[in-house]
PDB file of C-alpha atoms in Angstrom:
ATOM      1  CA  UNK A   1      22.773  13.183   5.381  1.00 55.00           C
ATOM      2  CA  UNK A   2      21.117  10.112   5.713  1.00 79.00           C
ATOM      3  CA  UNK A   3      19.417   8.637   8.581  1.00 83.00           C
ATOM      4  CA  UNK A   4      21.340   7.734  11.575  1.00 86.00           C
ATOM      5  CA  UNK A   5      21.436   6.203  14.656  1.00 87.00           C
ATOM      6  CA  UNK A   6      23.654   7.162  17.385  1.00 87.00           C
ATOM      7  CA  UNK A   7      24.922   3.973  18.706  1.00 85.00           C
ATOM      8  CA  UNK A   8      27.740   4.277  21.627  1.00 84.00           C
ATOM      9  CA  UNK A   9      29.220   1.470  23.361  1.00 86.00           C
ATOM     10  CA  UNK A  10      27.127   0.561  25.489  1.00 87.00           C
ATOM     11  CA  UNK A  11      24.811   0.484  23.530  1.00 88.00           C
ATOM     12  CA  UNK A  12      26.326  -1.562  21.130  1.00 87.00           C
ATOM     13  CA  UNK A  13      27.632  -3.772  23.572  1.00 88.00           C
ATOM     14  CA  UNK A  14      23.188  -4.352  24.573  1.00 89.00           C
ATOM     15  CA  UNK A  15      22.567  -4.536  20.752  1.00 91.00           C
ATOM     16  CA  UNK A  16      20.960  -8.285  19.793  1.00 92.00           C
ATOM     17  CA  UNK A  17      19.003 -10.307  17.304  1.00 94.00           C
ATOM     18  CA  UNK A  18      15.621 -11.486  17.732  1.00 94.00           C
ATOM     19  CA  UNK A  19      13.144 -14.003  15.712  1.00 94.00           C
ATOM     20  CA  UNK A  20       9.422 -11.947  15.950  1.00 95.00           C
ATOM     21  CA  UNK A  21       6.403 -14.325  14.661  1.00 96.00           C
ATOM     22  CA  UNK A  22       4.693 -11.292  15.413  1.00 97.00           C
ATOM     23  CA  UNK A  23       6.709  -9.319  13.142  1.00 96.00           C
ATOM     24  CA  UNK A  24       6.508 -11.823  10.087  1.00 97.00           C
ATOM     25  CA  UNK A  25       2.830 -11.903  10.794  1.00 98.00           C
ATOM     26  CA  UNK A  26       2.581  -8.080  10.264  1.00 97.00           C
ATOM     27  CA  UNK A  27       4.987  -8.289   7.441  1.00 97.00           C
ATOM     28  CA  UNK A  28       2.725 -10.935   5.575  1.00 97.00           C
ATOM     29  CA  UNK A  29      -0.088  -8.324   5.797  1.00 97.00           C
ATOM     30  CA  UNK A  30       1.433  -5.878   4.241  1.00 96.00           C
ATOM     31  CA  UNK A  31       2.947  -7.832   1.535  1.00 95.00           C
ATOM     32  CA  UNK A  32      -0.445  -9.119   0.696  1.00 96.00           C
ATOM     33  CA  UNK A  33      -1.678  -4.835   0.677  1.00 95.00           C
ATOM     34  CA  UNK A  34       0.985  -4.705  -1.967  1.00 93.00           C
ATOM     35  CA  UNK A  35       3.573  -2.254   0.558  1.00 92.00           C
ATOM     36  CA  UNK A  36       7.163  -2.817  -0.601  1.00 90.00           C
ATOM     37  CA  UNK A  37       6.238  -6.139  -2.487  1.00 91.00           C
ATOM     38  CA  UNK A  38       9.079  -8.811  -2.171  1.00 91.00           C
ATOM     39  CA  UNK A  39       9.389 -11.262  -5.558  1.00 89.00           C
ATOM     40  CA  UNK A  40      11.135 -13.654  -3.776  1.00 88.00           C
ATOM     41  CA  UNK A  41       7.529 -14.524  -1.948  1.00 89.00           C
ATOM     42  CA  UNK A  42       5.454 -14.336  -4.504  1.00 88.00           C
ATOM     43  CA  UNK A  43       5.139 -18.542  -4.262  1.00 86.00           C
ATOM     44  CA  UNK A  44       3.616 -17.659  -0.398  1.00 92.00           C
ATOM     45  CA  UNK A  45       1.574 -14.794  -2.393  1.00 92.00           C
ATOM     46  CA  UNK A  46      -0.117 -16.789  -4.267  1.00 91.00           C
ATOM     47  CA  UNK A  47      -0.621 -19.527  -1.458  1.00 92.00           C
ATOM     48  CA  UNK A  48      -1.743 -16.758   0.451  1.00 94.00           C
ATOM     49  CA  UNK A  49      -4.319 -15.077  -1.451  1.00 95.00           C
ATOM     50  CA  UNK A  50      -5.865 -18.751  -2.372  1.00 93.00           C
ATOM     51  CA  UNK A  51      -6.023 -19.188   1.263  1.00 93.00           C
ATOM     52  CA  UNK A  52      -8.214 -15.905   1.650  1.00 96.00           C
ATOM     53  CA  UNK A  53     -10.203 -16.520  -1.279  1.00 95.00           C
ATOM     54  CA  UNK A  54     -11.206 -19.558   0.577  1.00 93.00           C
ATOM     55  CA  UNK A  55     -11.862 -18.495   4.204  1.00 95.00           C
ATOM     56  CA  UNK A  56     -11.716 -14.280   4.275  1.00 96.00           C
ATOM     57  CA  UNK A  57      -9.798 -12.862   7.225  1.00 96.00           C
ATOM     58  CA  UNK A  58     -11.716 -10.496   9.850  1.00 96.00           C
ATOM     59  CA  UNK A  59      -8.536  -7.072   9.935  1.00 97.00           C
ATOM     60  CA  UNK A  60     -11.265  -4.788  10.667  1.00 95.00           C
ATOM     61  CA  UNK A  61      -9.322  -3.359  13.133  1.00 95.00           C
ATOM     62  CA  UNK A  62      -6.113  -4.038  12.049  1.00 97.00           C
ATOM     63  CA  UNK A  63      -6.046  -3.095   8.326  1.00 96.00           C
ATOM     64  CA  UNK A  64      -6.227   0.468   8.509  1.00 95.00           C
ATOM     65  CA  UNK A  65      -3.151   0.867  10.876  1.00 96.00           C
ATOM     66  CA  UNK A  66      -1.219  -0.949   8.423  1.00 94.00           C
ATOM     67  CA  UNK A  67      -2.719   0.219   5.343  1.00 92.00           C
ATOM     68  CA  UNK A  68      -2.399   3.981   5.374  1.00 88.00           C
ATOM     69  CA  UNK A  69      -1.722   5.217   2.235  1.00 83.00           C
ATOM     70  CA  UNK A  70       0.903   7.301   4.390  1.00 80.00           C
ATOM     71  CA  UNK A  71       4.959   6.651   4.405  1.00 74.00           C
ATOM     72  CA  UNK A  72       4.374   4.995   7.699  1.00 84.00           C
ATOM     73  CA  UNK A  73       2.591   2.667   9.774  1.00 91.00           C
ATOM     74  CA  UNK A  74       2.043   2.830  14.032  1.00 93.00           C
ATOM     75  CA  UNK A  75       5.715   1.707  15.382  1.00 91.00           C
ATOM     76  CA  UNK A  76       3.263  -0.427  18.567  1.00 93.00           C
ATOM     77  CA  UNK A  77       2.297  -3.215  16.366  1.00 95.00           C
ATOM     78  CA  UNK A  78       5.809  -4.476  16.165  1.00 94.00           C
ATOM     79  CA  UNK A  79       7.440  -4.348  19.889  1.00 92.00           C
ATOM     80  CA  UNK A  80      11.076  -5.261  20.095  1.00 91.00           C
ATOM     81  CA  UNK A  81      10.842  -9.000  21.829  1.00 90.00           C
ATOM     82  CA  UNK A  82      12.249  -9.119  25.287  1.00 84.00           C
ATOM     83  CA  UNK A  83      14.735 -11.747  24.501  1.00 81.00           C
ATOM     84  CA  UNK A  84      15.612 -13.362  21.311  1.00 78.00           C
ATOM     85  CA  UNK A  85      12.008 -13.868  20.714  1.00 74.00           C
ATOM     86  CA  UNK A  86      10.249 -16.643  18.648  1.00 77.00           C
ATOM     87  CA  UNK A  87       6.967 -16.435  21.052  1.00 90.00           C
ATOM     88  CA  UNK A  88       3.881 -15.517  19.483  1.00 94.00           C
ATOM     89  CA  UNK A  89       1.959 -14.717  22.994  1.00 95.00           C
ATOM     90  CA  UNK A  90       5.209 -13.010  24.170  1.00 94.00           C
ATOM     91  CA  UNK A  91       4.998 -10.286  20.748  1.00 95.00           C
ATOM     92  CA  UNK A  92       0.875 -10.264  21.614  1.00 96.00           C
ATOM     93  CA  UNK A  93       0.760  -9.364  24.931  1.00 95.00           C
ATOM     94  CA  UNK A  94       4.094  -6.703  24.685  1.00 93.00           C
ATOM     95  CA  UNK A  95       1.514  -5.251  21.890  1.00 95.00           C
ATOM     96  CA  UNK A  96      -1.205  -4.851  24.565  1.00 96.00           C
ATOM     97  CA  UNK A  97       1.632  -3.458  27.388  1.00 95.00           C
ATOM     98  CA  UNK A  98       1.520  -0.661  25.017  1.00 94.00           C
ATOM     99  CA  UNK A  99       1.240   2.739  27.517  1.00 94.00           C
ATOM    100  CA  UNK A 100      -1.834   4.583  26.392  1.00 95.00           C
ATOM    101  CA  UNK A 101      -0.089   7.527  26.037  1.00 94.00           C
ATOM    102  CA  UNK A 102       2.482   5.650  23.691  1.00 93.00           C
ATOM    103  CA  UNK A 103      -0.270   4.556  21.531  1.00 95.00           C
ATOM    104  CA  UNK A 104      -2.367   7.978  21.103  1.00 94.00           C
ATOM    105  CA  UNK A 105       1.562   9.499  20.018  1.00 92.00           C
ATOM    106  CA  UNK A 106       2.023   7.094  17.730  1.00 92.00           C
ATOM    107  CA  UNK A 107      -1.221   7.315  15.779  1.00 94.00           C
ATOM    108  CA  UNK A 108      -0.624  11.425  15.623  1.00 93.00           C
ATOM    109  CA  UNK A 109       2.884  11.203  14.198  1.00 90.00           C
ATOM    110  CA  UNK A 110       1.094   8.584  11.452  1.00 91.00           C
ATOM    111  CA  UNK A 111      -2.409  10.111  10.922  1.00 92.00           C
ATOM    112  CA  UNK A 112      -2.203  13.393  11.961  1.00 88.00           C
ATOM    113  CA  UNK A 113      -5.131  15.661  13.605  1.00 81.00           C
ATOM    114  CA  UNK A 114      -7.586  14.568  10.653  1.00 83.00           C
ATOM    115  CA  UNK A 115      -7.811  10.826  12.056  1.00 88.00           C
ATOM    116  CA  UNK A 116      -9.913   8.898  10.090  1.00 90.00           C
ATOM    117  CA  UNK A 117     -13.206   7.247  12.008  1.00 92.00           C
ATOM    118  CA  UNK A 118     -11.639   3.921  12.736  1.00 91.00           C
ATOM    119  CA  UNK A 119      -8.497   5.498  13.823  1.00 94.00           C
ATOM    120  CA  UNK A 120     -10.336   8.261  15.983  1.00 93.00           C
ATOM    121  CA  UNK A 121     -12.064   5.478  17.691  1.00 94.00           C
ATOM    122  CA  UNK A 122      -8.601   3.689  18.169  1.00 95.00           C
ATOM    123  CA  UNK A 123      -7.539   6.888  19.879  1.00 94.00           C
ATOM    124  CA  UNK A 124     -10.621   7.001  22.548  1.00 95.00           C
ATOM    125  CA  UNK A 125      -9.937   3.615  23.565  1.00 96.00           C
ATOM    126  CA  UNK A 126      -6.486   2.070  23.416  1.00 96.00           C
ATOM    127  CA  UNK A 127      -7.003  -0.767  25.472  1.00 97.00           C
ATOM    128  CA  UNK A 128      -9.530  -2.138  23.741  1.00 97.00           C
ATOM    129  CA  UNK A 129      -8.268  -1.465  20.138  1.00 96.00           C
ATOM    130  CA  UNK A 130      -4.789  -3.384  21.194  1.00 97.00           C
ATOM    131  CA  UNK A 131      -6.623  -6.453  22.554  1.00 97.00           C
ATOM    132  CA  UNK A 132      -8.841  -6.672  19.300  1.00 97.00           C
ATOM    133  CA  UNK A 133      -6.057  -6.105  17.046  1.00 98.00           C
ATOM    134  CA  UNK A 134      -4.359  -8.663  18.658  1.00 98.00           C
ATOM    135  CA  UNK A 135      -6.617 -11.252  18.777  1.00 98.00           C
ATOM    136  CA  UNK A 136      -7.230 -10.240  14.495  1.00 98.00           C
ATOM    137  CA  UNK A 137      -3.165 -10.951  14.718  1.00 98.00           C
ATOM    138  CA  UNK A 138      -3.040 -14.139  16.452  1.00 97.00           C
ATOM    139  CA  UNK A 139      -5.422 -15.807  13.991  1.00 97.00           C
ATOM    140  CA  UNK A 140      -3.584 -14.374  10.815  1.00 98.00           C
ATOM    141  CA  UNK A 141      -0.577 -15.665  12.138  1.00 97.00           C
ATOM    142  CA  UNK A 142      -2.730 -19.087  12.159  1.00 96.00           C
ATOM    143  CA  UNK A 143      -3.574 -18.832   9.086  1.00 96.00           C
ATOM    144  CA  UNK A 144      -1.195 -17.834   7.259  1.00 96.00           C
ATOM    145  CA  UNK A 145       2.445 -17.691   8.798  1.00 95.00           C
ATOM    146  CA  UNK A 146       1.787 -21.181  10.702  1.00 91.00           C
ATOM    147  CA  UNK A 147       1.586 -23.119   7.935  1.00 87.00           C
ATOM    148  CA  UNK A 148       5.069 -22.594   6.944  1.00 86.00           C
ATOM    149  CA  UNK A 149       6.507 -21.163  10.635  1.00 87.00           C
ATOM    150  CA  UNK A 150       9.054 -24.256  10.737  1.00 78.00           C
ATOM    151  CA  UNK A 151      11.048 -23.909   7.098  1.00 78.00           C
ATOM    152  CA  UNK A 152      10.510 -20.190   8.443  1.00 87.00           C
ATOM    153  CA  UNK A 153      12.380 -20.261  11.581  1.00 84.00           C
ATOM    154  CA  UNK A 154      15.114 -22.548  10.207  1.00 79.00           C
ATOM    155  CA  UNK A 155      15.984 -19.651   7.917  1.00 83.00           C
ATOM    156  CA  UNK A 156      15.741 -17.291  10.805  1.00 88.00           C
ATOM    157  CA  UNK A 157      17.847 -19.222  12.555  1.00 83.00           C
ATOM    158  CA  UNK A 158      20.483 -19.669  10.224  1.00 81.00           C
ATOM    159  CA  UNK A 159      20.709 -15.946   9.311  1.00 86.00           C
ATOM    160  CA  UNK A 160      20.734 -14.637  12.782  1.00 87.00           C
ATOM    161  CA  UNK A 161      23.555 -17.680  13.469  1.00 83.00           C
ATOM    162  CA  UNK A 162      26.032 -16.224   9.771  1.00 83.00           C
ATOM    163  CA  UNK A 163      25.602 -12.963  10.862  1.00 88.00           C
ATOM    164  CA  UNK A 164      27.027 -13.738  14.179  1.00 86.00           C
ATOM    165  CA  UNK A 165      30.007 -15.811  12.937  1.00 84.00           C
ATOM    166  CA  UNK A 166      30.392 -11.828  10.982  1.00 84.00           C
ATOM    167  CA  UNK A 167      30.479  -9.820  14.479  1.00 86.00           C
ATOM    168  CA  UNK A 168      32.762 -12.475  15.952  1.00 85.00           C
ATOM    169  CA  UNK A 169      35.195 -12.457  12.896  1.00 84.00           C
ATOM    170  CA  UNK A 170      34.445  -8.623  12.080  1.00 84.00           C
ATOM    171  CA  UNK A 171      33.534  -6.866  14.857  1.00 86.00           C
ATOM    172  CA  UNK A 172      30.245  -4.161  14.068  1.00 85.00           C
ATOM    173  CA  UNK A 173      31.707  -2.708  10.572  1.00 85.00           C
ATOM    174  CA  UNK A 174      31.355  -6.338   9.203  1.00 88.00           C
ATOM    175  CA  UNK A 175      28.165  -7.559  11.160  1.00 89.00           C
ATOM    176  CA  UNK A 176      26.225  -4.092   9.815  1.00 88.00           C
ATOM    177  CA  UNK A 177      27.992  -4.533   6.112  1.00 86.00           C
ATOM    178  CA  UNK A 178      26.542  -8.022   5.910  1.00 88.00           C
ATOM    179  CA  UNK A 179      22.851  -6.935   7.277  1.00 91.00           C
ATOM    180  CA  UNK A 180      21.761  -5.097   4.160  1.00 91.00           C
ATOM    181  CA  UNK A 181      23.327  -3.074   1.520  1.00 90.00           C
ATOM    182  CA  UNK A 182      22.055  -0.008   2.825  1.00 89.00           C
ATOM    183  CA  UNK A 183      23.159  -0.384   6.264  1.00 89.00           C
ATOM    184  CA  UNK A 184      26.673   0.379   7.403  1.00 88.00           C
ATOM    185  CA  UNK A 185      28.308   1.243  10.938  1.00 87.00           C
ATOM    186  CA  UNK A 186      30.624   4.069  11.606  1.00 85.00           C
ATOM    187  CA  UNK A 187      31.935   6.171  14.062  1.00 85.00           C
ATOM    188  CA  UNK A 188      29.983   5.061  16.430  1.00 87.00           C
ATOM    189  CA  UNK A 189      26.466   5.349  14.074  1.00 87.00           C
ATOM    190  CA  UNK A 190      24.309   3.096  12.223  1.00 88.00           C
ATOM    191  CA  UNK A 191      24.000   4.494   9.101  1.00 86.00           C
ATOM    192  CA  UNK A 192      20.967   4.023   6.150  1.00 87.00           C
ATOM    193  CA  UNK A 193      21.651   4.913   3.124  1.00 84.00           C
ATOM    194  CA  UNK A 194      20.822   3.752  -0.228  1.00 77.00           C
ATOM    195  CA  UNK A 195      18.277   5.452  -3.474  1.00 76.00           C
ATOM    196  CA  UNK A 196      15.212   4.711  -0.837  1.00 76.00           C
ATOM    197  CA  UNK A 197      16.299   6.872   1.539  1.00 71.00           C
ATOM    198  CA  UNK A 198      17.989   9.910  -0.159  1.00 69.00           C
ATOM    199  CA  UNK A 199      15.553  12.156   1.508  1.00 70.00           C
ATOM    200  CA  UNK A 200      15.604  10.648   5.216  1.00 68.00           C
ATOM    201  CA  UNK A 201      18.175  13.378   6.492  1.00 71.00           C
ATOM    202  CA  UNK A 202      17.822  12.644   9.970  1.00 78.00           C
ATOM    203  CA  UNK A 203      18.785  11.270  13.475  1.00 83.00           C
ATOM    204  CA  UNK A 204      16.567   8.294  14.430  1.00 82.00           C
ATOM    205  CA  UNK A 205      15.487   8.835  18.211  1.00 80.00           C
ATOM    206  CA  UNK A 206      16.528   5.694  19.908  1.00 81.00           C
ATOM    207  CA  UNK A 207      14.604   3.547  22.260  1.00 79.00           C
ATOM    208  CA  UNK A 208      16.263   2.173  25.273  1.00 81.00           C
ATOM    209  CA  UNK A 209      19.731   0.551  25.173  1.00 82.00           C
ATOM    210  CA  UNK A 210      20.718  -1.208  22.197  1.00 88.00           C
ATOM    211  CA  UNK A 211      19.412  -1.965  18.942  1.00 92.00           C
ATOM    212  CA  UNK A 212      17.235  -5.115  18.400  1.00 93.00           C
ATOM    213  CA  UNK A 213      18.108  -6.457  15.154  1.00 95.00           C
ATOM    214  CA  UNK A 214      15.143  -8.447  13.564  1.00 95.00           C
ATOM    215  CA  UNK A 215      15.858 -10.976   9.587  1.00 96.00           C
ATOM    216  CA  UNK A 216      12.183 -10.689   8.290  1.00 96.00           C
ATOM    217  CA  UNK A 217      11.024 -13.686   5.582  1.00 95.00           C
ATOM    218  CA  UNK A 218       7.906 -12.330   4.384  1.00 95.00           C
ATOM    219  CA  UNK A 219       8.815  -9.083   3.925  1.00 93.00           C
ATOM    220  CA  UNK A 220       9.707  -5.837   2.551  1.00 91.00           C
ATOM    221  CA  UNK A 221      13.163  -5.971   0.529  1.00 92.00           C
ATOM    222  CA  UNK A 222      14.430  -2.987   2.559  1.00 92.00           C
ATOM    223  CA  UNK A 223      15.832  -2.384   5.849  1.00 92.00           C
ATOM    224  CA  UNK A 224      13.057  -0.756   8.493  1.00 90.00           C
ATOM    225  CA  UNK A 225      13.722   1.076  11.386  1.00 88.00           C
ATOM    226  CA  UNK A 226      10.878   1.519  14.008  1.00 85.00           C
ATOM    227  CA  UNK A 227      11.205   4.832  15.296  1.00 75.00           C
ATOM    228  CA  UNK A 228      10.139   6.523  19.266  1.00 68.00           C
ATOM    229  CA  UNK A 229       9.212   3.114  20.232  1.00 69.00           C
ATOM    230  CA  UNK A 230       8.533   2.985  23.835  1.00 73.00           C
ATOM    231  CA  UNK A 231      10.668  -1.330  23.671  1.00 79.00           C
ATOM    232  CA  UNK A 232      14.246  -1.103  22.167  1.00 87.00           C
ATOM    233  CA  UNK A 233      14.420   0.738  18.757  1.00 90.00           C
ATOM    234  CA  UNK A 234      14.358  -2.697  16.131  1.00 92.00           C
ATOM    235  CA  UNK A 235      16.518  -2.769  12.953  1.00 93.00           C
ATOM    236  CA  UNK A 236      13.908  -5.160  11.064  1.00 95.00           C
ATOM    237  CA  UNK A 237      16.218  -6.292   7.723  1.00 95.00           C
ATOM    238  CA  UNK A 238      15.312  -9.167   4.779  1.00 94.00           C
ATOM    239  CA  UNK A 239      16.824 -12.556   5.851  1.00 93.00           C
ATOM    240  CA  UNK A 240      18.955 -14.540   3.912  1.00 86.00           C
ATOM    241  CA  UNK A 241      17.881 -17.664   1.983  1.00 77.00           C
ATOM    242  CA  UNK A 242      14.712 -16.515   1.363  1.00 81.00           C
ATOM    243  CA  UNK A 243      15.276 -16.840  -2.154  1.00 71.00           C
ATOM    244  CA  UNK A 244      15.119 -20.429  -1.909  1.00 67.00           C
ATOM    245  CA  UNK A 245      12.541 -20.602   0.644  1.00 72.00           C
ATOM    246  CA  UNK A 246       9.487 -21.565  -1.392  1.00 73.00           C
ATOM    247  CA  UNK A 247      11.920 -22.918  -4.559  1.00 61.00           C
ATOM    248  CA  UNK A 248      11.684 -26.670  -3.643  1.00 55.00           C
ATOM    249  CA  UNK A 249      11.546 -28.803  -7.567  1.00 47.00           C
ATOM    250  CA  UNK A 250      11.451 -25.232  -9.102  1.00 47.00           C
ATOM    251  CA  UNK A 251      15.222 -25.020 -10.320  1.00 50.00           C
ATOM    252  CA  UNK A 252      17.452 -27.263 -11.756  1.00 52.00           C
ATOM    253  CA  UNK A 253      20.645 -28.544 -10.366  1.00 56.00           C
ATOM    254  CA  UNK A 254      24.063 -28.531 -12.497  1.00 63.00           C
ATOM    255  CA  UNK A 255      24.806 -31.670 -14.504  1.00 68.00           C
ATOM    256  CA  UNK A 256      28.043 -32.294 -12.505  1.00 71.00           C
ATOM    257  CA  UNK A 257      25.998 -33.117  -9.519  1.00 73.00           C
ATOM    258  CA  UNK A 258      23.762 -34.874 -11.674  1.00 71.00           C
ATOM    259  CA  UNK A 259      25.835 -37.222 -12.517  1.00 77.00           C
ATOM    260  CA  UNK A 260      27.192 -37.978  -9.745  1.00 77.00           C
ATOM    261  CA  UNK A 261      24.584 -38.106  -7.553  1.00 82.00           C
ATOM    262  CA  UNK A 262      21.720 -39.083  -9.865  1.00 83.00           C
ATOM    263  CA  UNK A 263      18.457 -36.542 -10.600  1.00 81.00           C
ATOM    264  CA  UNK A 264      16.482 -37.513  -7.813  1.00 82.00           C
ATOM    265  CA  UNK A 265      19.089 -36.883  -5.153  1.00 86.00           C
ATOM    266  CA  UNK A 266      21.099 -33.598  -6.917  1.00 85.00           C
ATOM    267  CA  UNK A 267      17.144 -31.966  -6.934  1.00 83.00           C
ATOM    268  CA  UNK A 268      17.003 -32.554  -3.517  1.00 85.00           C
ATOM    269  CA  UNK A 269      20.424 -31.470  -2.296  1.00 84.00           C
ATOM    270  CA  UNK A 270      19.860 -28.530  -4.571  1.00 81.00           C
ATOM    271  CA  UNK A 271      16.234 -27.493  -2.931  1.00 79.00           C
ATOM    272  CA  UNK A 272      18.067 -28.357   0.910  1.00 82.00           C
ATOM    273  CA  UNK A 273      19.820 -25.187   0.305  1.00 75.00           C
ATOM    274  CA  UNK A 274      16.581 -23.610   2.717  1.00 72.00           C
ATOM    275  CA  UNK A 275      15.001 -26.210   4.950  1.00 77.00           C
ATOM    276  CA  UNK A 276      12.259 -28.105   4.495  1.00 79.00           C
ATOM    277  CA  UNK A 277      10.634 -31.351   5.545  1.00 82.00           C
ATOM    278  CA  UNK A 278       9.657 -34.703   3.925  1.00 86.00           C
ATOM    279  CA  UNK A 279       6.297 -33.600   3.158  1.00 81.00           C
ATOM    280  CA  UNK A 280       7.572 -30.020   1.087  1.00 75.00           C
ATOM    281  CA  UNK A 281      10.115 -32.073  -0.532  1.00 81.00           C
ATOM    282  CA  UNK A 282       7.393 -35.104  -1.481  1.00 82.00           C
ATOM    283  CA  UNK A 283       4.698 -32.047  -2.765  1.00 72.00           C
ATOM    284  CA  UNK A 284       7.504 -30.111  -4.556  1.00 69.00           C
ATOM    285  CA  UNK A 285       8.674 -33.237  -7.100  1.00 75.00           C
ATOM    286  CA  UNK A 286       5.698 -34.719  -6.945  1.00 73.00           C
ATOM    287  CA  UNK A 287       6.652 -38.210  -4.901  1.00 81.00           C
ATOM    288  CA  UNK A 288       5.847 -40.050  -1.941  1.00 87.00           C
ATOM    289  CA  UNK A 289       7.097 -39.201   1.580  1.00 88.00           C
ATOM    290  CA  UNK A 290       9.180 -42.528   1.696  1.00 90.00           C
ATOM    291  CA  UNK A 291      10.911 -42.000  -1.414  1.00 90.00           C
ATOM    292  CA  UNK A 292      12.094 -38.718   0.102  1.00 91.00           C
ATOM    293  CA  UNK A 293      13.175 -40.496   2.769  1.00 92.00           C
ATOM    294  CA  UNK A 294      15.363 -43.003   1.095  1.00 91.00           C
ATOM    295  CA  UNK A 295      16.972 -40.743  -0.829  1.00 92.00           C
ATOM    296  CA  UNK A 296      17.798 -38.357   2.372  1.00 92.00           C
ATOM    297  CA  UNK A 297      19.059 -40.960   4.068  1.00 92.00           C
ATOM    298  CA  UNK A 298      21.851 -41.866   1.746  1.00 91.00           C
ATOM    299  CA  UNK A 299      22.503 -37.978   1.474  1.00 92.00           C
ATOM    300  CA  UNK A 300      22.628 -37.704   5.091  1.00 92.00           C
ATOM    301  CA  UNK A 301      25.261 -41.179   5.157  1.00 91.00           C
ATOM    302  CA  UNK A 302      27.713 -38.557   2.700  1.00 91.00           C
ATOM    303  CA  UNK A 303      27.655 -35.946   5.581  1.00 92.00           C
ATOM    304  CA  UNK A 304      25.531 -33.828   2.166  1.00 91.00           C
ATOM    305  CA  UNK A 305      22.240 -33.217   4.403  1.00 90.00           C
ATOM    306  CA  UNK A 306      21.921 -32.566   8.089  1.00 89.00           C
ATOM    307  CA  UNK A 307      18.689 -32.589   9.909  1.00 87.00           C
ATOM    308  CA  UNK A 308      17.282 -30.942  12.842  1.00 78.00           C
ATOM    309  CA  UNK A 309      13.672 -31.642  14.951  1.00 75.00           C
ATOM    310  CA  UNK A 310      11.826 -28.190  14.812  1.00 64.00           C
ATOM    311  CA  UNK A 311       8.773 -28.329  17.402  1.00 62.00           C
ATOM    312  CA  UNK A 312       7.081 -31.832  15.909  1.00 69.00           C
ATOM    313  CA  UNK A 313       8.607 -31.284  12.630  1.00 72.00           C
ATOM    314  CA  UNK A 314      11.996 -32.489  11.163  1.00 82.00           C
ATOM    315  CA  UNK A 315      13.881 -30.226   8.347  1.00 81.00           C
ATOM    316  CA  UNK A 316      16.463 -31.121   6.852  1.00 87.00           C
ATOM    317  CA  UNK A 317      19.084 -29.094   5.068  1.00 84.00           C
ATOM    318  CA  UNK A 318      22.659 -28.766   2.867  1.00 85.00           C
ATOM    319  CA  UNK A 319      25.524 -29.123   4.976  1.00 86.00           C
ATOM    320  CA  UNK A 320      28.583 -26.718   4.156  1.00 84.00           C
ATOM    321  CA  UNK A 321      29.794 -29.979   2.029  1.00 87.00           C
ATOM    322  CA  UNK A 322      26.730 -30.083   0.112  1.00 85.00           C
ATOM    323  CA  UNK A 323      26.775 -26.425  -0.943  1.00 81.00           C
ATOM    324  CA  UNK A 324      30.369 -26.888  -1.957  1.00 82.00           C
ATOM    325  CA  UNK A 325      29.364 -30.091  -3.972  1.00 81.00           C
ATOM    326  CA  UNK A 326      26.555 -27.770  -5.494  1.00 73.00           C
TER     327      UNK A 326
END
């Protein structure tokens, strides 16, 4: 029997999607530590290592919680967002509101009675420990995630939109089957199977209410279910489109689109399978932002590329018509 989560009608009705900057931050630190490394993010990993070589991060409180040498890590590090998410401050606030008894219970589950000194100190004063971890994670986010957040956020949003349409057209069975090959829904249960979970034969204790489904870009290629959480139970899964996120300027467009559009425009259209700004594209293709803008205007006029504002920036993305052309 694989890992299962009991999910009745009322819990299924309360199941929702959320986007979490804190989840991305924790995930990227685990990637840097070599935990379940995802090959699609190697370009980001090289950039992050160069950034940290230039100016290291102080993660003295956070690192022992994440890099444990054990199978798990404390679930309070990624609380379920209260709403659709997308606020680092809300995420960190929820982290710091974790009840002290939940913190200690989580540390017990991961580390057992023989806690390392840093973990023992954390358990002795959870309030101070959570505050210091939150500050370290805020700095890590600003350094490692924020420079890429508009593009990451666009990929996460596109993933949520895709799966929301899957739910509309095919119900819960279609939704969970589309999230990841290891997941499925059957007879009021979410089932996590596959080779990685072959020995995980148990029913997952579910938190209050429905599940929170959270796509992740800078994380593991596997599904991660957090158990025994004080918030709703989360299912974190690799977001669709992550494989193209860092690929701008690295793949050749097909000859047919090159003949129709010209090599530069075909390359831009190909790169925009993942959202990007004019600055991203100019850097990837080795041209000026103004030249990129001129080509993008032609592609937009032809209905092949769309644009949307994200914070102070503007992201471009290939439209369904552009995808069909490619």
